[in-house]
PDB file of C-alpha atoms in Angstrom:
ATOM      1  CA  UNK A 401       0.105   0.154  -0.273  1.00 54.00           C
ATOM      2  CA  UNK A 402       1.342   4.008  -0.385  1.00 56.00           C
ATOM      3  CA  UNK A 403       2.408   5.905   2.448  1.00 87.00           C
ATOM      4  CA  UNK A 404       0.611   8.466   3.545  1.00 94.00           C
ATOM      5  CA  UNK A 405       2.135  11.675   4.774  1.00 95.00           C
ATOM      6  CA  UNK A 406       0.045  14.028   7.291  1.00 96.00           C
ATOM      7  CA  UNK A 407       1.114  16.686   9.143  1.00 97.00           C
ATOM      8  CA  UNK A 408       1.835  15.237  13.403  1.00 96.00           C
ATOM      9  CA  UNK A 409      -0.957  17.990  14.991  1.00 97.00           C
ATOM     10  CA  UNK A 410      -3.519  21.199  14.412  1.00 97.00           C
ATOM     11  CA  UNK A 411      -5.248  23.085  16.130  1.00 97.00           C
ATOM     12  CA  UNK A 412      -9.007  24.639  15.416  1.00 97.00           C
ATOM     13  CA  UNK A 413     -10.769  27.230  17.243  1.00 97.00           C
ATOM     14  CA  UNK A 414     -14.512  25.984  18.055  1.00 97.00           C
ATOM     15  CA  UNK A 415     -16.965  26.859  15.349  1.00 96.00           C
ATOM     16  CA  UNK A 416     -14.987  27.224  12.649  1.00 96.00           C
ATOM     17  CA  UNK A 417     -14.127  24.511   9.562  1.00 97.00           C
ATOM     18  CA  UNK A 418     -11.449  22.123   9.778  1.00 97.00           C
ATOM     19  CA  UNK A 419      -9.294  21.236   6.995  1.00 98.00           C
ATOM     20  CA  UNK A 420      -6.975  18.353   7.516  1.00 98.00           C
ATOM     21  CA  UNK A 421      -4.155  17.920   4.428  1.00 97.00           C
ATOM     22  CA  UNK A 422      -3.077  14.073   3.135  1.00 97.00           C
ATOM     23  CA  UNK A 423       0.119  13.847   1.088  1.00 96.00           C
ATOM     24  CA  UNK A 424      -0.251  10.025  -1.444  1.00 95.00           C
ATOM     25  CA  UNK A 425       2.169  10.999  -3.808  1.00 93.00           C
ATOM     26  CA  UNK A 426       2.829   7.361  -4.676  1.00 91.00           C
ATOM     27  CA  UNK A 427      -0.981   6.432  -4.779  1.00 91.00           C
ATOM     28  CA  UNK A 428      -1.459   3.999  -6.557  1.00 88.00           C
ATOM     29  CA  UNK A 429      -4.979   4.084  -9.353  1.00 87.00           C
ATOM     30  CA  UNK A 430      -6.893   0.641  -7.349  1.00 84.00           C
ATOM     31  CA  UNK A 431      -5.978   1.943  -4.632  1.00 89.00           C
ATOM     32  CA  UNK A 432      -9.473   4.622  -2.278  1.00 91.00           C
ATOM     33  CA  UNK A 433      -8.495   7.141   0.688  1.00 94.00           C
ATOM     34  CA  UNK A 434     -10.174   6.941   3.267  1.00 93.00           C
ATOM     35  CA  UNK A 435     -10.307   8.427   6.570  1.00 96.00           C
ATOM     36  CA  UNK A 436     -10.343   7.662  10.360  1.00 96.00           C
ATOM     37  CA  UNK A 437     -10.579   9.246  13.540  1.00 97.00           C
ATOM     38  CA  UNK A 438      -9.800   7.778  16.835  1.00 96.00           C
ATOM     39  CA  UNK A 439     -11.383  10.208  20.242  1.00 95.00           C
ATOM     40  CA  UNK A 440      -8.531   8.967  22.956  1.00 88.00           C
ATOM     41  CA  UNK A 441      -9.160   6.050  24.099  1.00 80.00           C
ATOM     42  CA  UNK A 442     -11.805   4.576  21.965  1.00 91.00           C
ATOM     43  CA  UNK A 443     -11.559   2.570  18.963  1.00 95.00           C
ATOM     44  CA  UNK A 444     -10.798   3.665  15.112  1.00 95.00           C
ATOM     45  CA  UNK A 445     -14.108   5.755  14.160  1.00 95.00           C
ATOM     46  CA  UNK A 446     -14.735   5.161  10.209  1.00 93.00           C
ATOM     47  CA  UNK A 447     -15.325   9.582   8.787  1.00 96.00           C
ATOM     48  CA  UNK A 448     -15.798   9.243   4.380  1.00 95.00           C
ATOM     49  CA  UNK A 449     -13.596   7.266   1.854  1.00 92.00           C
ATOM     50  CA  UNK A 450     -13.059   7.858  -2.110  1.00 93.00           C
ATOM     51  CA  UNK A 451     -11.694   6.958  -5.396  1.00 91.00           C
ATOM     52  CA  UNK A 452     -10.789  10.944  -7.259  1.00 90.00           C
ATOM     53  CA  UNK A 453     -14.259  12.568  -6.652  1.00 86.00           C
ATOM     54  CA  UNK A 454     -14.802  14.693  -3.496  1.00 93.00           C
ATOM     55  CA  UNK A 455     -17.820  12.861  -1.355  1.00 95.00           C
ATOM     56  CA  UNK A 456     -19.953  14.350   1.823  1.00 96.00           C
ATOM     57  CA  UNK A 457     -21.627  12.475   4.315  1.00 95.00           C
ATOM     58  CA  UNK A 458     -23.633  14.215   7.420  1.00 94.00           C
ATOM     59  CA  UNK A 459     -19.538  13.960   8.868  1.00 94.00           C
ATOM     60  CA  UNK A 460     -17.380  15.797   7.177  1.00 97.00           C
ATOM     61  CA  UNK A 461     -15.765  16.257   3.277  1.00 97.00           C
ATOM     62  CA  UNK A 462     -13.033  14.696   0.821  1.00 98.00           C
ATOM     63  CA  UNK A 463     -11.564  16.762  -1.795  1.00 97.00           C
ATOM     64  CA  UNK A 464      -9.215  14.664  -3.387  1.00 96.00           C
ATOM     65  CA  UNK A 465      -6.695  16.899  -6.323  1.00 95.00           C
ATOM     66  CA  UNK A 466      -7.342  15.859  -9.351  1.00 94.00           C
ATOM     67  CA  UNK A 467      -3.879  13.610  -9.395  1.00 94.00           C
ATOM     68  CA  UNK A 468      -4.575  11.975  -6.506  1.00 94.00           C
ATOM     69  CA  UNK A 469      -1.466  13.053  -5.237  1.00 94.00           C
ATOM     70  CA  UNK A 470      -3.161  14.935  -1.611  1.00 96.00           C
ATOM     71  CA  UNK A 471      -6.636  14.556  -0.126  1.00 97.00           C
ATOM     72  CA  UNK A 472      -7.883  16.989   2.452  1.00 97.00           C
ATOM     73  CA  UNK A 473     -10.372  16.026   4.782  1.00 98.00           C
ATOM     74  CA  UNK A 474     -13.018  19.176   5.930  1.00 98.00           C
ATOM     75  CA  UNK A 475     -15.193  18.829   8.564  1.00 97.00           C
ATOM     76  CA  UNK A 476     -17.264  22.039   8.475  1.00 96.00           C
ATOM     77  CA  UNK A 477     -17.795  22.793  11.708  1.00 94.00           C
ATOM     78  CA  UNK A 478     -15.458  21.969  14.706  1.00 96.00           C
ATOM     79  CA  UNK A 479     -16.701  21.114  17.367  1.00 96.00           C
ATOM     80  CA  UNK A 480     -14.783  19.689  21.101  1.00 96.00           C
ATOM     81  CA  UNK A 481     -15.762  16.616  19.854  1.00 95.00           C
ATOM     82  CA  UNK A 482     -14.141  16.730  17.589  1.00 97.00           C
ATOM     83  CA  UNK A 483     -10.984  16.662  19.497  1.00 97.00           C
ATOM     84  CA  UNK A 484      -8.920  13.587  17.887  1.00 97.00           C
ATOM     85  CA  UNK A 485      -6.162  12.343  15.979  1.00 96.00           C
ATOM     86  CA  UNK A 486      -7.420  11.825  12.150  1.00 97.00           C
ATOM     87  CA  UNK A 487      -5.303   8.563   9.909  1.00 96.00           C
ATOM     88  CA  UNK A 488      -5.411   9.100   6.470  1.00 96.00           C
ATOM     89  CA  UNK A 489      -4.899   5.577   4.940  1.00 94.00           C
ATOM     90  CA  UNK A 490      -5.138   4.232   1.503  1.00 92.00           C
ATOM     91  CA  UNK A 491      -6.000   1.272   0.607  1.00 87.00           C
ATOM     92  CA  UNK A 492      -6.727  -1.012  -2.636  1.00 81.00           C
ATOM     93  CA  UNK A 493      -9.667  -1.911  -3.923  1.00 70.00           C
ATOM     94  CA  UNK A 494     -10.182  -4.981  -4.079  1.00 68.00           C
ATOM     95  CA  UNK A 495      -9.956  -7.856  -2.284  1.00 64.00           C
ATOM     96  CA  UNK A 496     -10.828  -7.510   2.225  1.00 65.00           C
ATOM     97  CA  UNK A 497      -7.397  -5.564   3.053  1.00 76.00           C
ATOM     98  CA  UNK A 498      -5.911  -5.304   6.524  1.00 86.00           C
ATOM     99  CA  UNK A 499      -5.533  -0.961   6.827  1.00 90.00           C
ATOM    100  CA  UNK A 500      -1.988   0.245   7.279  1.00 90.00           C
ATOM    101  CA  UNK A 501      -1.977   2.952  10.278  1.00 91.00           C
ATOM    102  CA  UNK A 502       0.049   5.882   9.877  1.00 90.00           C
ATOM    103  CA  UNK A 503       0.611   8.582  13.156  1.00 89.00           C
ATOM    104  CA  UNK A 504      -1.853  10.775  11.863  1.00 94.00           C
ATOM    105  CA  UNK A 505      -2.399  14.000  12.424  1.00 96.00           C
ATOM    106  CA  UNK A 506      -3.976  15.802  16.293  1.00 96.00           C
ATOM    107  CA  UNK A 507      -6.430  17.207  15.854  1.00 98.00           C
ATOM    108  CA  UNK A 508      -7.704  19.663  18.373  1.00 97.00           C
ATOM    109  CA  UNK A 509      -9.920  22.048  18.227  1.00 97.00           C
ATOM    110  CA  UNK A 510      -9.755  25.009  20.466  1.00 96.00           C
ATOM    111  CA  UNK A 511     -12.975  26.253  22.588  1.00 94.00           C
TER     112      UNK A 511
ATOM    113  CA  UNK B 603     -27.941  -2.849  14.805  1.00 53.00           C
ATOM    114  CA  UNK B 604     -25.808  -3.189  17.648  1.00 71.00           C
ATOM    115  CA  UNK B 605     -21.923  -2.829  16.683  1.00 91.00           C
ATOM    116  CA  UNK B 606     -19.000  -4.570  17.015  1.00 95.00           C
ATOM    117  CA  UNK B 607     -19.063  -5.876  20.369  1.00 96.00           C
ATOM    118  CA  UNK B 608     -15.358  -6.920  22.341  1.00 97.00           C
ATOM    119  CA  UNK B 609     -15.167  -8.249  26.019  1.00 96.00           C
ATOM    120  CA  UNK B 610     -14.102  -7.892  28.633  1.00 97.00           C
ATOM    121  CA  UNK B 611     -13.647  -3.819  27.534  1.00 96.00           C
ATOM    122  CA  UNK B 612     -10.340  -4.442  30.214  1.00 97.00           C
ATOM    123  CA  UNK B 613      -7.734  -7.667  31.587  1.00 98.00           C
ATOM    124  CA  UNK B 614      -5.818  -7.659  34.058  1.00 98.00           C
ATOM    125  CA  UNK B 615      -2.790 -10.433  33.816  1.00 98.00           C
ATOM    126  CA  UNK B 616      -0.072 -11.948  35.699  1.00 97.00           C
ATOM    127  CA  UNK B 617       2.936 -12.445  33.671  1.00 97.00           C
ATOM    128  CA  UNK B 618       2.342 -16.983  32.504  1.00 97.00           C
ATOM    129  CA  UNK B 619      -1.040 -16.753  32.824  1.00 98.00           C
ATOM    130  CA  UNK B 620      -3.284 -16.861  29.825  1.00 98.00           C
ATOM    131  CA  UNK B 621      -6.176 -14.423  28.312  1.00 98.00           C
ATOM    132  CA  UNK B 622      -8.593 -14.261  25.504  1.00 98.00           C
ATOM    133  CA  UNK B 623     -10.219 -11.034  23.862  1.00 98.00           C
ATOM    134  CA  UNK B 624     -13.269 -12.203  22.431  1.00 98.00           C
ATOM    135  CA  UNK B 625     -15.407 -10.475  19.183  1.00 97.00           C
ATOM    136  CA  UNK B 626     -18.493 -10.497  18.465  1.00 97.00           C
ATOM    137  CA  UNK B 627     -18.989  -8.409  14.820  1.00 94.00           C
ATOM    138  CA  UNK B 628     -21.364  -6.694  13.721  1.00 92.00           C
ATOM    139  CA  UNK B 629     -24.462  -8.383  12.158  1.00 88.00           C
ATOM    140  CA  UNK B 630     -23.935  -9.347   8.860  1.00 84.00           C
ATOM    141  CA  UNK B 631     -20.248  -9.226   8.865  1.00 88.00           C
ATOM    142  CA  UNK B 632     -17.904 -12.445   8.523  1.00 88.00           C
ATOM    143  CA  UNK B 633     -14.894 -10.717   8.081  1.00 90.00           C
ATOM    144  CA  UNK B 634     -12.912 -10.423  11.239  1.00 94.00           C
ATOM    145  CA  UNK B 635      -9.859  -7.873  11.698  1.00 95.00           C
ATOM    146  CA  UNK B 636      -7.382  -8.224  14.621  1.00 97.00           C
ATOM    147  CA  UNK B 637      -5.121  -4.825  15.718  1.00 97.00           C
ATOM    148  CA  UNK B 638      -3.004  -3.667  18.393  1.00 97.00           C
ATOM    149  CA  UNK B 639      -2.213  -0.480  19.382  1.00 95.00           C
ATOM    150  CA  UNK B 640       0.637  -0.043  22.085  1.00 91.00           C
ATOM    151  CA  UNK B 641       0.861   2.808  24.643  1.00 86.00           C
ATOM    152  CA  UNK B 642       1.756   5.821  22.725  1.00 80.00           C
ATOM    153  CA  UNK B 643       1.542   4.513  19.210  1.00 84.00           C
ATOM    154  CA  UNK B 644      -0.498   3.907  16.114  1.00 86.00           C
ATOM    155  CA  UNK B 645      -2.409   0.820  15.327  1.00 92.00           C
ATOM    156  CA  UNK B 646      -1.024  -2.487  13.720  1.00 94.00           C
ATOM    157  CA  UNK B 647      -3.040  -5.353  12.265  1.00 95.00           C
ATOM    158  CA  UNK B 648      -2.603  -8.701  13.555  1.00 97.00           C
ATOM    159  CA  UNK B 649      -4.457 -11.066  11.905  1.00 96.00           C
ATOM    160  CA  UNK B 650      -7.613 -11.358   9.268  1.00 94.00           C
ATOM    161  CA  UNK B 651     -10.570 -13.715   9.266  1.00 93.00           C
ATOM    162  CA  UNK B 652     -13.391 -15.134   8.333  1.00 91.00           C
ATOM    163  CA  UNK B 653     -15.272 -17.179   9.525  1.00 88.00           C
ATOM    164  CA  UNK B 654     -13.469 -20.657   9.785  1.00 88.00           C
ATOM    165  CA  UNK B 655     -10.905 -18.896   8.051  1.00 92.00           C
ATOM    166  CA  UNK B 656      -7.475 -17.295   8.537  1.00 94.00           C
ATOM    167  CA  UNK B 657      -6.892 -15.317   5.526  1.00 91.00           C
ATOM    168  CA  UNK B 658      -4.114 -13.163   6.363  1.00 92.00           C
ATOM    169  CA  UNK B 659      -1.768 -13.692  10.055  1.00 94.00           C
ATOM    170  CA  UNK B 660       1.444 -11.689   8.915  1.00 93.00           C
ATOM    171  CA  UNK B 661       1.099  -9.154  12.026  1.00 94.00           C
ATOM    172  CA  UNK B 662       0.605 -11.785  13.877  1.00 96.00           C
ATOM    173  CA  UNK B 663       3.632 -12.396  16.723  1.00 94.00           C
ATOM    174  CA  UNK B 664       5.624 -15.689  15.793  1.00 90.00           C
ATOM    175  CA  UNK B 665       5.061 -16.917  19.319  1.00 94.00           C
ATOM    176  CA  UNK B 666       2.191 -17.588  21.989  1.00 97.00           C
ATOM    177  CA  UNK B 667      -0.615 -15.803  19.633  1.00 97.00           C
ATOM    178  CA  UNK B 668      -3.820 -17.165  17.504  1.00 97.00           C
ATOM    179  CA  UNK B 669      -6.543 -16.733  16.792  1.00 97.00           C
ATOM    180  CA  UNK B 670      -9.908 -17.813  15.212  1.00 96.00           C
ATOM    181  CA  UNK B 671     -13.241 -17.158  14.308  1.00 95.00           C
ATOM    182  CA  UNK B 672     -15.133 -20.479  14.571  1.00 93.00           C
ATOM    183  CA  UNK B 673     -18.939 -21.167  12.774  1.00 90.00           C
ATOM    184  CA  UNK B 674     -21.065 -19.732  15.376  1.00 90.00           C
ATOM    185  CA  UNK B 675     -19.828 -17.951  18.031  1.00 92.00           C
ATOM    186  CA  UNK B 676     -17.540 -14.867  18.485  1.00 95.00           C
ATOM    187  CA  UNK B 677     -14.092 -14.618  17.117  1.00 97.00           C
ATOM    188  CA  UNK B 678     -11.041 -14.966  19.708  1.00 98.00           C
ATOM    189  CA  UNK B 679      -7.929 -13.277  20.160  1.00 98.00           C
ATOM    190  CA  UNK B 680      -5.524 -16.085  22.565  1.00 98.00           C
ATOM    191  CA  UNK B 681      -2.378 -14.523  23.861  1.00 98.00           C
ATOM    192  CA  UNK B 682       0.081 -17.607  26.494  1.00 97.00           C
ATOM    193  CA  UNK B 683       2.134 -17.147  28.971  1.00 97.00           C
ATOM    194  CA  UNK B 684       1.605 -13.347  28.549  1.00 97.00           C
ATOM    195  CA  UNK B 685       4.721 -10.410  28.534  1.00 97.00           C
ATOM    196  CA  UNK B 686       4.440  -6.867  30.064  1.00 95.00           C
ATOM    197  CA  UNK B 687       5.394  -5.964  26.564  1.00 94.00           C
ATOM    198  CA  UNK B 688       1.820  -7.443  25.768  1.00 96.00           C
ATOM    199  CA  UNK B 689       0.090  -5.071  27.531  1.00 96.00           C
ATOM    200  CA  UNK B 690      -1.703  -3.234  25.151  1.00 96.00           C
ATOM    201  CA  UNK B 691      -5.309  -1.970  23.266  1.00 97.00           C
ATOM    202  CA  UNK B 692      -6.092  -4.757  21.431  1.00 98.00           C
ATOM    203  CA  UNK B 693      -9.165  -3.641  18.686  1.00 97.00           C
ATOM    204  CA  UNK B 694     -11.638  -6.134  16.250  1.00 97.00           C
ATOM    205  CA  UNK B 695     -13.168  -4.175  13.505  1.00 95.00           C
ATOM    206  CA  UNK B 696     -15.510  -7.003  11.017  1.00 92.00           C
ATOM    207  CA  UNK B 697     -17.138  -6.394   7.323  1.00 88.00           C
ATOM    208  CA  UNK B 698     -19.137  -7.724   5.002  1.00 80.00           C
ATOM    209  CA  UNK B 699     -19.211 -10.730   2.674  1.00 69.00           C
ATOM    210  CA  UNK B 700     -18.294  -7.675   0.274  1.00 65.00           C
ATOM    211  CA  UNK B 701     -15.666  -6.582  -1.025  1.00 57.00           C
ATOM    212  CA  UNK B 702     -13.868  -3.461  -0.200  1.00 60.00           C
ATOM    213  CA  UNK B 703     -16.806  -2.795   2.242  1.00 72.00           C
ATOM    214  CA  UNK B 704     -15.180  -0.371   4.836  1.00 84.00           C
ATOM    215  CA  UNK B 705     -13.901  -2.190   8.080  1.00 89.00           C
ATOM    216  CA  UNK B 706     -15.876  -1.009  11.310  1.00 92.00           C
ATOM    217  CA  UNK B 707     -14.618  -0.335  14.871  1.00 95.00           C
ATOM    218  CA  UNK B 708     -14.667  -1.847  18.286  1.00 96.00           C
ATOM    219  CA  UNK B 709     -13.778  -0.303  21.462  1.00 96.00           C
ATOM    220  CA  UNK B 710     -11.673  -2.302  21.777  1.00 97.00           C
ATOM    221  CA  UNK B 711     -10.023  -4.770  25.583  1.00 98.00           C
ATOM    222  CA  UNK B 712      -7.231  -3.447  26.977  1.00 97.00           C
ATOM    223  CA  UNK B 713      -4.727  -5.699  28.506  1.00 97.00           C
ATOM    224  CA  UNK B 714      -2.421  -4.548  30.948  1.00 97.00           C
ATOM    225  CA  UNK B 715      -0.275  -7.568  32.008  1.00 97.00           C
ATOM    226  CA  UNK B 716       1.387  -7.186  35.250  1.00 96.00           C
TER     227      UNK B 716
END
């Protein structure tokens, strides 16, 4: 699987949009981009995934660049409960491949 | 629809004892994955199982660790003769039969070896 690069930490003011970047410059055509988060002491929580089109669900939006070498997870109106470690993962689009977690971005929402 | 269930949530063992961690996947899910998170580290894949079959155990330590997912009942991660280095959070995830389905995680079991 391709590797990802994320900033180790970010702060965001409560109520503002949190934009979390991820670089995956070696991603191949058959790999999806997945985002999970882990709130302290809890199990990882699935957020969103995409291949090449932008995606949106009730939790977040995922913007993938046209060359697919990077993406941005957007939490539109961050709350204190969004404080967590966010993981960007690339994963093959066939089979049921394991998830390879990196170090993620520790997002802190500031009141 | 209940999520992935893991028990116990906390487990304390003395060195040399056995630890058994259980995972009940979400309803309709027949794929189970185990991950381990050592203190202050990221999650690492251990093993991937389907009913009665181990599909990928590339992340399992060679000794003392085993996993099963029987036809009936939960998946079991078994650690024999635990050592202090086994202290970690163990997470189970499940996904449905269809390929490329999202993995959903349980709350984890925190193992502490004294």
